Structure formats: structure tokens, C-alpha cells
Tab-separated table of C-alpha atoms in Angstrom:
chain	number	residue	atom	x	y	z
A	1	MET	CA	10.300	-34.303	-8.983
A	2	SER	CA	11.290	-31.006	-7.229
A	3	VAL	CA	9.641	-28.957	-9.802
A	4	LEU	CA	6.234	-30.740	-9.293
A	5	LEU	CA	6.398	-30.509	-5.568
A	6	ALA	CA	7.146	-26.639	-5.994
A	7	PHE	CA	4.120	-26.337	-8.268
A	8	THR	CA	1.890	-28.320	-5.921
A	9	ALA	CA	2.931	-26.097	-2.947
A	10	ALA	CA	2.287	-22.872	-5.096
A	11	SER	CA	-1.042	-24.316	-5.989
A	12	LEU	CA	-2.008	-25.027	-2.385
A	13	PHE	CA	-1.013	-21.650	-1.402
A	14	ALA	CA	-3.044	-19.957	-4.111
A	15	ILE	CA	-6.046	-22.119	-3.602
A	16	GLY	CA	-5.763	-21.676	0.128
A	17	THR	CA	-5.312	-17.925	-0.067
A	18	TRP	CA	-8.365	-17.528	-2.338
A	19	LEU	CA	-10.471	-19.624	0.082
A	20	LEU	CA	-9.128	-17.554	3.020
A	21	LEU	CA	-10.567	-14.379	1.329
A	22	GLN	CA	-14.116	-15.812	1.076
A	23	ARG	CA	-16.870	-14.756	3.794
A	24	ARG	CA	-17.893	-18.394	4.843
A	25	LEU	CA	-15.894	-19.771	7.983
A	26	THR	CA	-15.884	-23.337	6.363
A	27	ARG	CA	-14.187	-22.163	3.430
A	28	ILE	CA	-11.713	-20.213	5.818
A	29	VAL	CA	-10.981	-23.515	7.514
A	30	VAL	CA	-10.435	-25.506	4.385
A	31	GLY	CA	-8.152	-22.492	3.035
A	32	LEU	CA	-6.092	-22.618	6.107
A	33	GLY	CA	-5.622	-26.370	5.829
A	34	LEU	CA	-4.509	-26.116	2.352
A	35	ILE	CA	-1.992	-23.327	3.247
A	36	GLY	CA	-0.924	-25.678	6.136
A	37	HIS	CA	-0.326	-28.634	3.646
A	38	GLY	CA	1.510	-26.220	1.109
A	39	THR	CA	3.646	-25.065	3.900
A	40	ASN	CA	4.630	-28.682	4.933
A	41	ILE	CA	5.396	-29.653	1.194
A	42	LEU	CA	7.756	-26.520	0.901
A	43	LEU	CA	9.490	-27.219	3.968
A	44	ILE	CA	10.097	-30.929	3.430
A	45	THR	CA	11.265	-30.121	-0.201
A	46	SER	CA	13.611	-27.520	1.203
A	47	GLY	CA	15.386	-30.302	2.941
A	48	GLY	CA	16.979	-31.445	-0.238
A	49	GLU	CA	17.759	-35.091	-1.115
A	50	GLY	CA	17.306	-37.680	1.635
A	51	GLY	CA	20.187	-39.200	3.789
A	52	LEU	CA	21.117	-41.197	6.633
A	53	PRO	CA	19.328	-40.530	9.895
A	54	PRO	CA	21.462	-37.774	11.767
A	55	VAL	CA	22.823	-40.096	14.495
A	56	ILE	CA	26.279	-39.646	15.743
A	57	GLY	CA	28.549	-42.594	15.041
A	58	LYS	CA	26.425	-44.093	12.344
A	59	GLY	CA	28.073	-42.590	9.214
A	60	ASP	CA	29.720	-39.453	7.641
A	61	ALA	CA	28.526	-36.105	8.606
A	62	GLU	CA	28.042	-35.286	4.907
A	63	ASP	CA	25.598	-38.187	4.328
A	64	PHE	CA	23.151	-37.122	7.129
A	65	ALA	CA	19.704	-35.798	6.312
A	66	ASP	CA	19.002	-32.168	7.467
A	67	PRO	CA	16.710	-32.626	10.629
A	68	LEU	CA	15.625	-28.931	10.540
A	69	PRO	CA	13.028	-28.968	7.864
A	70	GLN	CA	11.519	-32.033	9.479
A	71	ALA	CA	11.285	-30.142	12.687
A	72	LEU	CA	9.985	-27.160	11.170
A	73	ALA	CA	7.251	-29.335	9.309
A	74	LEU	CA	6.183	-30.869	12.539
A	75	THR	CA	5.999	-27.478	14.271
A	76	ALA	CA	3.995	-26.026	11.217
A	77	ILE	CA	1.583	-29.312	11.767
A	78	VAL	CA	0.973	-28.421	15.364
A	79	ILE	CA	0.283	-24.725	14.669
A	80	THR	CA	-2.059	-25.458	11.861
A	81	PHE	CA	-3.908	-27.920	13.939
A	82	GLY	CA	-4.224	-25.448	16.854
A	83	VAL	CA	-5.489	-22.728	14.593
A	84	THR	CA	-8.007	-25.055	12.757
A	85	ALA	CA	-9.384	-26.288	15.991
A	86	PHE	CA	-9.768	-22.672	17.183
A	87	LEU	CA	-11.468	-21.760	13.935
A	88	LEU	CA	-13.793	-24.787	13.847
A	89	ALA	CA	-14.721	-23.708	17.385
A	90	MET	CA	-15.725	-20.290	16.212
A	91	ALA	CA	-17.637	-21.585	13.193
A	92	TYR	CA	-19.390	-24.013	15.520
A	93	ARG	CA	-20.440	-21.094	17.746
A	94	SER	CA	-21.331	-18.926	14.961
A	95	TRP	CA	-23.465	-21.682	13.593
A	96	GLN	CA	-25.182	-21.951	17.057
A	97	LEU	CA	-26.064	-18.175	17.111
A	98	THR	CA	-26.873	-17.517	13.674
A	99	HIS	CA	-27.508	-20.829	11.912
A	100	ASP	CA	-25.162	-19.567	9.451
A	101	ASP	CA	-21.211	-19.655	8.799
A	102	VAL	CA	-21.040	-16.343	6.917
A	103	VAL	CA	-18.872	-13.744	8.630
A	104	ALA	CA	-20.952	-10.552	9.078
A	105	ASP	CA	-19.849	-6.957	8.717
A	106	ASP	CA	-18.759	-5.501	12.058
A	107	LEU	CA	-21.075	-2.437	12.588
A	108	GLU	CA	-18.309	-0.915	14.984
A	109	ASP	CA	-15.632	-1.119	12.177
A	110	ARG	CA	-18.013	0.506	9.717
A	111	LEU	CA	-18.675	3.389	12.224
A	112	ILE	CA	-14.817	3.817	12.897
A	113	ALA	CA	-14.138	4.099	9.249
A	114	ALA	CA	-16.927	6.654	8.886
A	115	ASN	CA	-15.607	8.613	11.547
A	116	ARG	CA	-11.998	8.537	9.969
A	117	ARG	CA	-13.250	9.827	6.782
A	118	ARG	CA	-15.119	12.581	8.510
A	119	ASP	CA	-12.075	13.470	10.425
A	120	ALA	CA	-9.956	13.343	7.461
A	121	ASP	CA	-12.424	15.593	5.611
A	122	VAL	CA	-12.584	18.106	8.353
A	123	ALA	CA	-8.664	18.102	8.524
A	124	ASP	CA	-8.494	18.734	4.745
A	125	ALA	CA	-11.134	21.593	5.094
A	126	GLU	CA	-9.079	23.161	7.952
A	127	ALA	CA	-5.872	22.850	6.037
A	128	ALA	CA	-7.514	24.474	3.124
A	129	ASP	CA	-8.771	27.440	5.157
A	130	LEU	CA	-5.229	28.068	6.653
A	131	GLU	CA	-3.717	28.121	3.327
A	132	ARG	CA	-6.398	30.530	2.100
A	133	GLU	CA	-5.760	32.731	5.107
A	134	SER	CA	-1.886	32.540	4.544
A	135	ASP	CA	-2.403	33.428	0.812
A	136	SER	CA	-4.772	36.314	1.688
A	137	SER	CA	-2.212	37.645	4.381
A	138	GLY	CA	0.567	37.355	1.982
A	139	ASP	CA	-1.238	39.524	-0.435
A	140	GLU	CA	-1.886	42.385	1.787
A	141	SER	CA	1.641	42.927	2.641
């Protein structure tokens, strides 16, 4: 049973990651949901075998179930819900503005990347000039 749950969690992570890499916001939201479900399966599976409720005075301490994976799963559910609500609000706003849910390229990011490439080319050219100058001054002496 544990191998099946591990395979299910891995499949959810893989499909969710693939969906997160898409350009449509609806696919991103679904991918995030799948990753959240995979996380919950992984956390609950990590708790091991079930046991008695961890209430003091109701049994032996070795027979208690570990409450930490359950608490972490609840936390993951809340975080996933919050992020999903935020992404759905962004998708709705994007739909209102553009009537499409495709994430467009940011022109400012492209300009910054072009400036970095230009700056790197200039720095490489300056380094080559300095190297040529040092080589030519070394030949003269």
C-alpha cells in the first residue's frame, strides 16, 4: 500500500510540475492543486501506521499515532488553498483585462536581459583589450 501511495504522490508531483510550466493560468492553478494533493499524500504516508489517538491517559505511548504529519498536512491544505485563491483572483483579473488566460512575456524583463547581455559583451571586450595591452607591454620590455 505504501508503494502505491508513493507512486501516486510522485505522479501528482510530476503532472503538477508539468502543468506549472505551462503558460495558461488555468493550467498553473490545476498544477498547483495537484502538487498540493501530492504533498498531502506524502505527509500522511510519512506518518506510518495508524495508532491510538494521542490523548494522555488513554493508552501506551508507543501505541499513539504521530500527530505531526496530520498537523503538517492541515497546514499544507491551508497554504494551498490561500495560494490557489490568489492565483484564481489573478486569473480572473487577467481574463477581465485581456479575455485570455495566457501569461504574456514581460517587455521590461526582456529589456533587462538584453541590457545584461550588452553589458557582458562590453565587459568581455574591455577585458580582451586589457589583456592585449598587457601582452603588448610585456613584449616591449
